[in-house]
C-alpha cells in the first residue's frame, strides 16, 4: 500500500519548484509547529488550544474514560470546535506557553531511547495522548509516533520480545479509545508496516531495532505527506465557478480547498454548521481567511441548497472495507440528498484511515457518543440521540481521494485485502 | 428442409450453430455428386446444397445471378481449391466423366469442413467465430461456384477461361476443365457482349489469383493432403483461407493460422451443450452411466442435461464388474451423487476428494507409463464419471483443478509411493484448509454481525449458515431464526430440525410468505454454491428471490461462502449454466392424494416442466460476502480469486 503511494505527485511538484507558494512542506511535526507562515490551518490549529476548556475536556477524556463518551470525538471537538474571535485572541495569547511544551515533548520523543526514560514508567497511552493534543496531527500519526516511542523506550533484547511489546502497546492503545477508527487503523497499519519484513529476522538486534525506528519515522512522514498528495490529486475535480458543499471540519478538505485557492481557482463553498460541535463554523472561518466565498448553512438546509451545489466534498473518520465511510453525523443524509439529485460526492481521506471494518448498517458500529448541548434543559424522560458519527454506504459515494490515488469505493476493499492478506 | 438435417424442436435457430453442418456431413458429397449435371441446368437448386452449410440466421452470400462482379469473384474462389484437391488425389487427368471427377475432387473437400466445424464448435472466441461465419459463407460459396456457372453463361465461360489460365500456371489444368465443362455444356446461351466483358474481367481476376497462388497454394496443397485425412481443425482453416477471395486471403492466412491454433489451446474446453444432437450422441457412446433423457424440455434450457430420474441406479449397479477402470470408492461416491444421497457443495466436494484419495492410494503406475500423465488421465476419467452421475458443482471443479495442478507439479524425482503420499496429504490439506478451517473462520466472522435481538432469516439448508447460527447460539447471542423453505426439496425442514434440537427459537415458513415475514427480519444469511467474479452469487434456486425481497426491505443480505468456491467466470443469468432437477418432483405432491391434477401428464407434448436447481443473485442485492479471508463486498471477489489462485499455485 505504502510503496504504491502516489507521492510522486509531490515529487513532481517539487521538481517544478513553484516559488511563490512553497508547498506547505510536509515535514515532521516540529517543523510545522515552528514555522509560522504555512498559511492558516497549522498556525491557527496550533494556537487555538483554548487553555481552560481544552485542557479540561482533554483531561476528562484522558482521566475518566467513560466508555460511552467517545474520546475521539471529544478531542475533535476540542480541536475544531466553536471558534469565536475573542476566543481566538485569547488562544493566541496563551499559545506561547504551550509551544515549548510541545517542543520539549517532540524533542524527547526524537532523541532515541529517551521516550519515557525519566523516572516514571513509560506508557503508550500517555505518549499517544500527548501527541494527540497536537491539533494538526492526525490521530493515526499520533498513534504511529507513540508506537515509535515504544520501540525507542523498549528494553527488549530480542526481536520477538520487541514485537510482543509492540503488540501489547498497540492493543492497549486501541483499547484506550475504541471509537477512533483511525487510531485502530493506524496501529494495525503500523504493525503491518513495521513488522512485515523477513529480513529483520536475520539481522543483529540493534540494527534491526534501529531499522524499525527508521521505518516508523518513515511511516509517520508518509502519513504526513498524505494530505498534500490528496490535495494535489483532487485539484482536477475542482473547476472554476463550482460550488462545493462541505460538511464538518476536516483537515484534508481544508488542505484541498487551500490548494485550490493557491491554484487560483474560483469557487464557492457551502459550509454546514456541523452540530453539535459546530466544526463547520471553524471551517468557514478558515476559508474566509483564504478569501473564498463561503456560505454557512444550518445542517437541515442541505436539501434546500443542494440544487446549487456542484459537488459534495467531505472528509472521513474512517473508510471501511465496503468502500463506505464513517464520518461526522450528517454525512449520510447529505450523501443521500446528493445522490438523489445526482451530485457527485467526493471523500478526501488518507489511506491510514482505511479500516478493516464492515458495518452493515448505522447501528453496526461501536457506539461513539457525544454530549449534546441543546441550550435548554432537556426533560429527563426525553431521550437524546448522541451518536457522533454515521456510516455512509459506498453506493452513495462517487470517488475517494486518497494518497493512493483517486479510488472508486470498491477499490478500497481491494487495497485492504492486498494489505492485510 | 435440407437432406440429412434432423428435425429439431420448435425453435431451431441458435446462433452458436451458425454455419455448422454436422448433420449433412455424410449426405453432402453424395448429393453433390449425383445431381450435379442436373443442377447445372436448374438454377433453383443452387440454393439447396450450397445453403446447407448456411444457418437460417446467416445472411446468405450474394449469389450474383446477373452481377458481373461475380466473375471477378468466382474464379478466384474455386481455383485454388481445385488445385489443392487434386494435389492430394490420384490425378484423373483426362477423365471426362463428370460424376467421377466430381466424386474424386469434391467429395473430400466439403466433408472435412463440416466435420471440423462440428468439432470446433464452441471452442472459439468471438473473434474466431466471426471469421468462421465468414469462412462458412465462403466455403458455401465455393461449391456454389458451379451453380453460378450454371446460372449465367457469362460466369461460366469466364470461369472456364479463368481456370484455364490459372491452371496452366499450376500445371493441373485439365481436369479442372473437366469439372467445369460438363456443367457448362447443357446450356450455352449467347450473351456475347456480357460474356466478353466477363471474360476480360475474369482474366484480370485470374491473374491476381495466380499471383496469390504463387505463394500460397503450393505450400498449402501439401499440407492439405494430410490434413484432409486427419479431418481436423487446420484443414478447415485452410478452407477459410483458400476460399477467401484472392490476395486478401493469402495475406490473412499466413498471419492468422498460427495464432488461431494457440488461441484454441488457450481457450477453456467448451461446456457440453446438450441441445447439440451429434455431440450428445458422441458423449453417450462414451458414457458409462446410461441416462435416458427426459422428453419435454423447456426450450430455454435445452442445452442443459436432463435425465429421467431413478432409472440409472440399478443399471449402473449391474455394471459394477464391467467397469474395470473405475475405482470402487469413486464408483460408490458416483452412485451416491446419482441417488442424491450426498448433496451440498462442501459435502460433495469432500466426498469426491476422499474418493480420489482412495483411488490414488490404490493406484499403481502401469508399466511404460508416467505417473503424472497417467494419473491425470485417470482422474479425468473419474471426473467424467462423476459428471455423468450429476453435473459437477463449481467448487468441485476448483478442487479438481487443484488436484490436477498438484499432479502436474509433482517433481519427477519422487518415487511412486512418495508421490502418492504427497498427493494424499495435499488433498487432506485442501479439505482441511479450504473447507473445514475456512468454515470455522467464516463462522467467527459472521457471528460478529449477529447482535442480540436480531431476527435472522435463512433459506433452505446451508451447512455454513447452520454452523453460524449454532455457534452464535452457543456463545449466548439472543436471536430468532426464520427458516424459509420451498418445494420440492424442502431442505429447510432438516435445518429446522437441527436448530430446534439445539434450542434455538425458530419460525418456519415457505417462500410464498417471504415478503410478509421480511419486515421483521434484521439480517439475511445465505449460503452459496459459487460466487462469480462480477459478484453474482450462484446458489440454490430461491435464494435470488429471498435476496431481492430482502434488498427491497433494506435488510442486509450476507452471503457465506468459502473462497475455494469462487470462480473467475462472469455470469449474468442463471440460464446459460445451471442444473436441471427431476421434473417429476414438481409435478407430484408426495402424500397428498387429493392434489393429483397433474397425474399422467408427464409426457404430454404441450407440457414442459422446469425444475431448476440453481439461480444467480445479482451483486447489488448482496451486502456482504463472508469468506475465509474476511468480510468483503461483492465487488472484491475478483481480488480474492486472483490472490487465491496465486496461493493455490504456491501451496
CSV table of N, CA, C and O in Angstrom, one decimal, chain A residues 27-74:
chain,number,residue,atom,x,y,z
A,27,UNK,N,6.4,17.9,6.5
A,27,UNK,CA,7.6,17.5,7.3
A,27,UNK,C,7.2,17.0,8.6
A,27,UNK,O,6.0,16.8,8.9
A,28,UNK,N,8.1,16.8,9.4
A,28,UNK,CA,7.8,16.3,10.7
A,28,UNK,C,7.0,17.4,11.5
A,28,UNK,O,7.0,18.5,11.1
A,29,UNK,N,6.5,17.0,12.6
A,29,UNK,CA,5.7,17.8,13.4
A,29,UNK,C,6.4,19.1,13.8
A,29,UNK,O,5.9,20.2,13.7
A,30,UNK,N,7.6,18.9,14.3
A,30,UNK,CA,8.3,20.0,14.8
A,30,UNK,C,8.4,21.2,13.8
A,30,UNK,O,8.2,22.3,14.2
A,31,UNK,N,8.6,20.8,12.6
A,31,UNK,CA,8.7,21.9,11.6
A,31,UNK,C,7.4,22.6,11.5
A,31,UNK,O,7.4,23.9,11.5
A,32,UNK,N,6.4,21.9,11.3
A,32,UNK,CA,5.1,22.6,11.0
A,32,UNK,C,4.7,23.4,12.2
A,32,UNK,O,4.0,24.4,12.1
A,33,UNK,N,5.2,23.1,13.4
A,33,UNK,CA,4.8,23.9,14.5
A,33,UNK,C,5.7,25.1,14.6
A,33,UNK,O,5.2,26.2,14.9
A,34,UNK,N,6.9,25.0,14.2
A,34,UNK,CA,7.8,26.1,14.4
A,34,UNK,C,7.6,27.1,13.3
A,34,UNK,O,7.7,28.3,13.5
A,35,UNK,N,7.3,26.7,12.1
A,35,UNK,CA,7.2,27.6,11.0
A,35,UNK,C,5.9,28.3,11.0
A,35,UNK,O,4.9,27.6,10.8
A,36,UNK,N,5.8,29.6,11.2
A,36,UNK,CA,4.5,30.2,11.3
A,36,UNK,C,3.8,30.3,9.9
A,36,UNK,O,2.6,30.0,9.9
A,37,UNK,N,4.4,30.7,8.8
A,37,UNK,CA,3.6,31.1,7.7
A,37,UNK,C,2.7,30.0,7.1
A,37,UNK,O,1.6,30.4,6.7
A,38,UNK,N,3.0,28.8,6.9
A,38,UNK,CA,2.1,27.9,6.1
A,38,UNK,C,0.7,28.2,6.5
A,38,UNK,O,0.3,27.9,7.6
A,39,UNK,N,0.0,28.8,5.6
A,39,UNK,CA,-1.0,29.9,5.8
A,39,UNK,C,-1.7,29.8,7.2
A,39,UNK,O,-1.2,30.4,8.1
A,40,UNK,N,-2.9,29.2,7.1
A,40,UNK,CA,-3.6,29.4,8.4
A,40,UNK,C,-3.8,28.2,9.2
A,40,UNK,O,-3.6,28.3,10.4
A,41,UNK,N,-4.1,27.1,8.6
A,41,UNK,CA,-4.5,26.0,9.4
A,41,UNK,C,-3.6,25.6,10.5
A,41,UNK,O,-4.0,25.5,11.6
A,42,UNK,N,-2.3,25.5,10.1
A,42,UNK,CA,-1.4,25.0,11.1
A,42,UNK,C,-1.3,26.0,12.3
A,42,UNK,O,-1.4,25.6,13.4
A,43,UNK,N,-1.1,27.3,11.9
A,43,UNK,CA,-0.9,28.2,13.0
A,43,UNK,C,-2.1,28.3,13.8
A,43,UNK,O,-2.1,28.3,15.1
A,44,UNK,N,-3.3,28.4,13.2
A,44,UNK,CA,-4.5,28.5,14.0
A,44,UNK,C,-4.6,27.3,14.8
A,44,UNK,O,-4.9,27.4,16.0
A,45,UNK,N,-4.5,26.2,14.1
A,45,UNK,CA,-4.7,25.0,14.8
A,45,UNK,C,-3.7,24.9,16.0
A,45,UNK,O,-4.1,24.5,17.1
A,46,UNK,N,-2.5,25.4,15.8
A,46,UNK,CA,-1.6,25.4,16.9
A,46,UNK,C,-2.0,26.3,18.0
A,46,UNK,O,-1.7,26.1,19.2
A,47,UNK,N,-2.6,27.4,17.6
A,47,UNK,CA,-2.8,28.5,18.6
A,47,UNK,C,-4.1,28.4,19.3
A,47,UNK,O,-4.3,28.9,20.4
A,48,UNK,N,-5.0,27.7,18.7
A,48,UNK,CA,-6.4,27.7,19.4
A,48,UNK,C,-6.5,26.8,20.5
A,48,UNK,O,-7.6,26.6,21.0
A,49,UNK,N,-5.5,26.2,21.0
A,49,UNK,CA,-5.7,25.4,22.2
A,49,UNK,C,-6.2,26.3,23.3
A,49,UNK,O,-5.5,27.0,24.0
A,50,UNK,N,-7.5,26.4,23.4
A,50,UNK,CA,-8.0,27.2,24.5
A,50,UNK,C,-7.7,26.6,25.8
A,50,UNK,O,-8.1,25.5,26.0
A,51,UNK,N,-7.0,27.3,26.6
A,51,UNK,CA,-6.5,26.7,27.8
A,51,UNK,C,-7.5,26.0,28.7
A,51,UNK,O,-7.3,24.8,28.9
A,52,UNK,N,-8.5,26.7,29.1
A,52,UNK,CA,-9.3,26.1,30.1
A,52,UNK,C,-10.2,25.0,29.5
A,52,UNK,O,-10.0,23.8,30.0
A,53,UNK,N,-11.0,25.3,28.6
A,53,UNK,CA,-11.9,24.3,28.1
A,53,UNK,C,-11.2,23.1,27.5
A,53,UNK,O,-11.5,22.0,27.7
A,54,UNK,N,-10.2,23.5,26.7
A,54,UNK,CA,-9.5,22.5,26.0
A,54,UNK,C,-8.9,21.5,27.0
A,54,UNK,O,-9.1,20.3,26.9
A,55,UNK,N,-8.0,22.0,27.9
A,55,UNK,CA,-7.3,21.1,28.7
A,55,UNK,C,-8.3,20.3,29.6
A,55,UNK,O,-8.1,19.1,30.0
A,56,UNK,N,-9.4,21.0,30.0
A,56,UNK,CA,-10.3,20.3,30.9
A,56,UNK,C,-10.9,19.1,30.1
A,56,UNK,O,-11.1,18.0,30.6
A,57,UNK,N,-11.3,19.5,28.9
A,57,UNK,CA,-12.0,18.4,28.1
A,57,UNK,C,-11.0,17.3,27.8
A,57,UNK,O,-11.4,16.1,27.9
A,58,UNK,N,-9.8,17.7,27.5
A,58,UNK,CA,-8.8,16.6,27.3
A,58,UNK,C,-8.6,15.8,28.5
A,58,UNK,O,-8.6,14.6,28.5
A,59,UNK,N,-8.5,16.5,29.6
A,59,UNK,CA,-8.3,15.8,30.9
A,59,UNK,C,-9.5,14.9,31.1
A,59,UNK,O,-9.3,13.7,31.5
A,60,UNK,N,-10.6,15.3,30.8
A,60,UNK,CA,-11.8,14.5,31.0
A,60,UNK,C,-11.6,13.2,30.3
A,60,UNK,O,-11.8,12.1,30.8
A,61,UNK,N,-11.3,13.4,29.0
A,61,UNK,CA,-11.2,12.2,28.2
A,61,UNK,C,-10.1,11.3,28.6
A,61,UNK,O,-10.2,10.1,28.5
A,62,UNK,N,-9.0,11.9,29.1
A,62,UNK,CA,-7.9,11.1,29.5
A,62,UNK,C,-8.1,10.4,30.8
A,62,UNK,O,-7.8,9.2,31.0
A,63,UNK,N,-8.6,11.2,31.8
A,63,UNK,CA,-8.7,10.6,33.1
A,63,UNK,C,-9.9,9.6,33.3
A,63,UNK,O,-9.7,8.5,33.7
A,64,UNK,N,-11.1,10.1,33.0
A,64,UNK,CA,-12.2,9.1,33.2
A,64,UNK,C,-12.7,8.6,31.8
A,64,UNK,O,-13.5,9.2,31.2
A,65,UNK,N,-12.1,7.6,31.3
A,65,UNK,CA,-12.5,7.1,30.0
A,65,UNK,C,-13.9,6.5,30.2
A,65,UNK,O,-14.1,5.2,30.2
A,66,UNK,N,-14.9,7.3,30.2
A,66,UNK,CA,-16.3,6.8,30.2
A,66,UNK,C,-16.5,6.1,28.9
A,66,UNK,O,-16.3,6.7,27.8
A,67,UNK,N,-16.8,4.9,28.9
A,67,UNK,CA,-16.8,4.1,27.7
A,67,UNK,C,-17.9,4.6,26.8
A,67,UNK,O,-17.9,4.4,25.5
A,68,UNK,N,-18.9,5.3,27.3
A,68,UNK,CA,-20.0,5.8,26.5
A,68,UNK,C,-19.5,7.0,25.7
A,68,UNK,O,-19.9,7.2,24.5
A,69,UNK,N,-18.8,7.8,26.3
A,69,UNK,CA,-18.4,9.1,25.6
A,69,UNK,C,-17.1,8.8,24.8
A,69,UNK,O,-16.2,8.2,25.2
A,70,UNK,N,-17.2,9.2,23.6
A,70,UNK,CA,-16.1,8.9,22.7
A,70,UNK,C,-15.0,9.9,22.9
A,70,UNK,O,-15.1,11.2,22.7
A,71,UNK,N,-13.8,9.4,23.2
A,71,UNK,CA,-12.7,10.3,23.4
A,71,UNK,C,-12.3,10.9,22.1
A,71,UNK,O,-11.9,12.1,22.1
A,72,UNK,N,-12.4,10.2,21.1
A,72,UNK,CA,-12.0,10.7,19.8
A,72,UNK,C,-12.8,11.9,19.4
A,72,UNK,O,-12.2,12.9,19.0
A,73,UNK,N,-14.1,11.8,19.6
A,73,UNK,CA,-14.9,13.0,19.2
A,73,UNK,C,-14.8,14.1,20.1
A,73,UNK,O,-14.9,15.3,19.7
A,74,UNK,N,-14.5,13.8,21.4
A,74,UNK,CA,-14.2,14.9,22.3
A,74,UNK,C,-13.0,15.7,21.9
A,74,UNK,O,-12.9,16.9,21.9
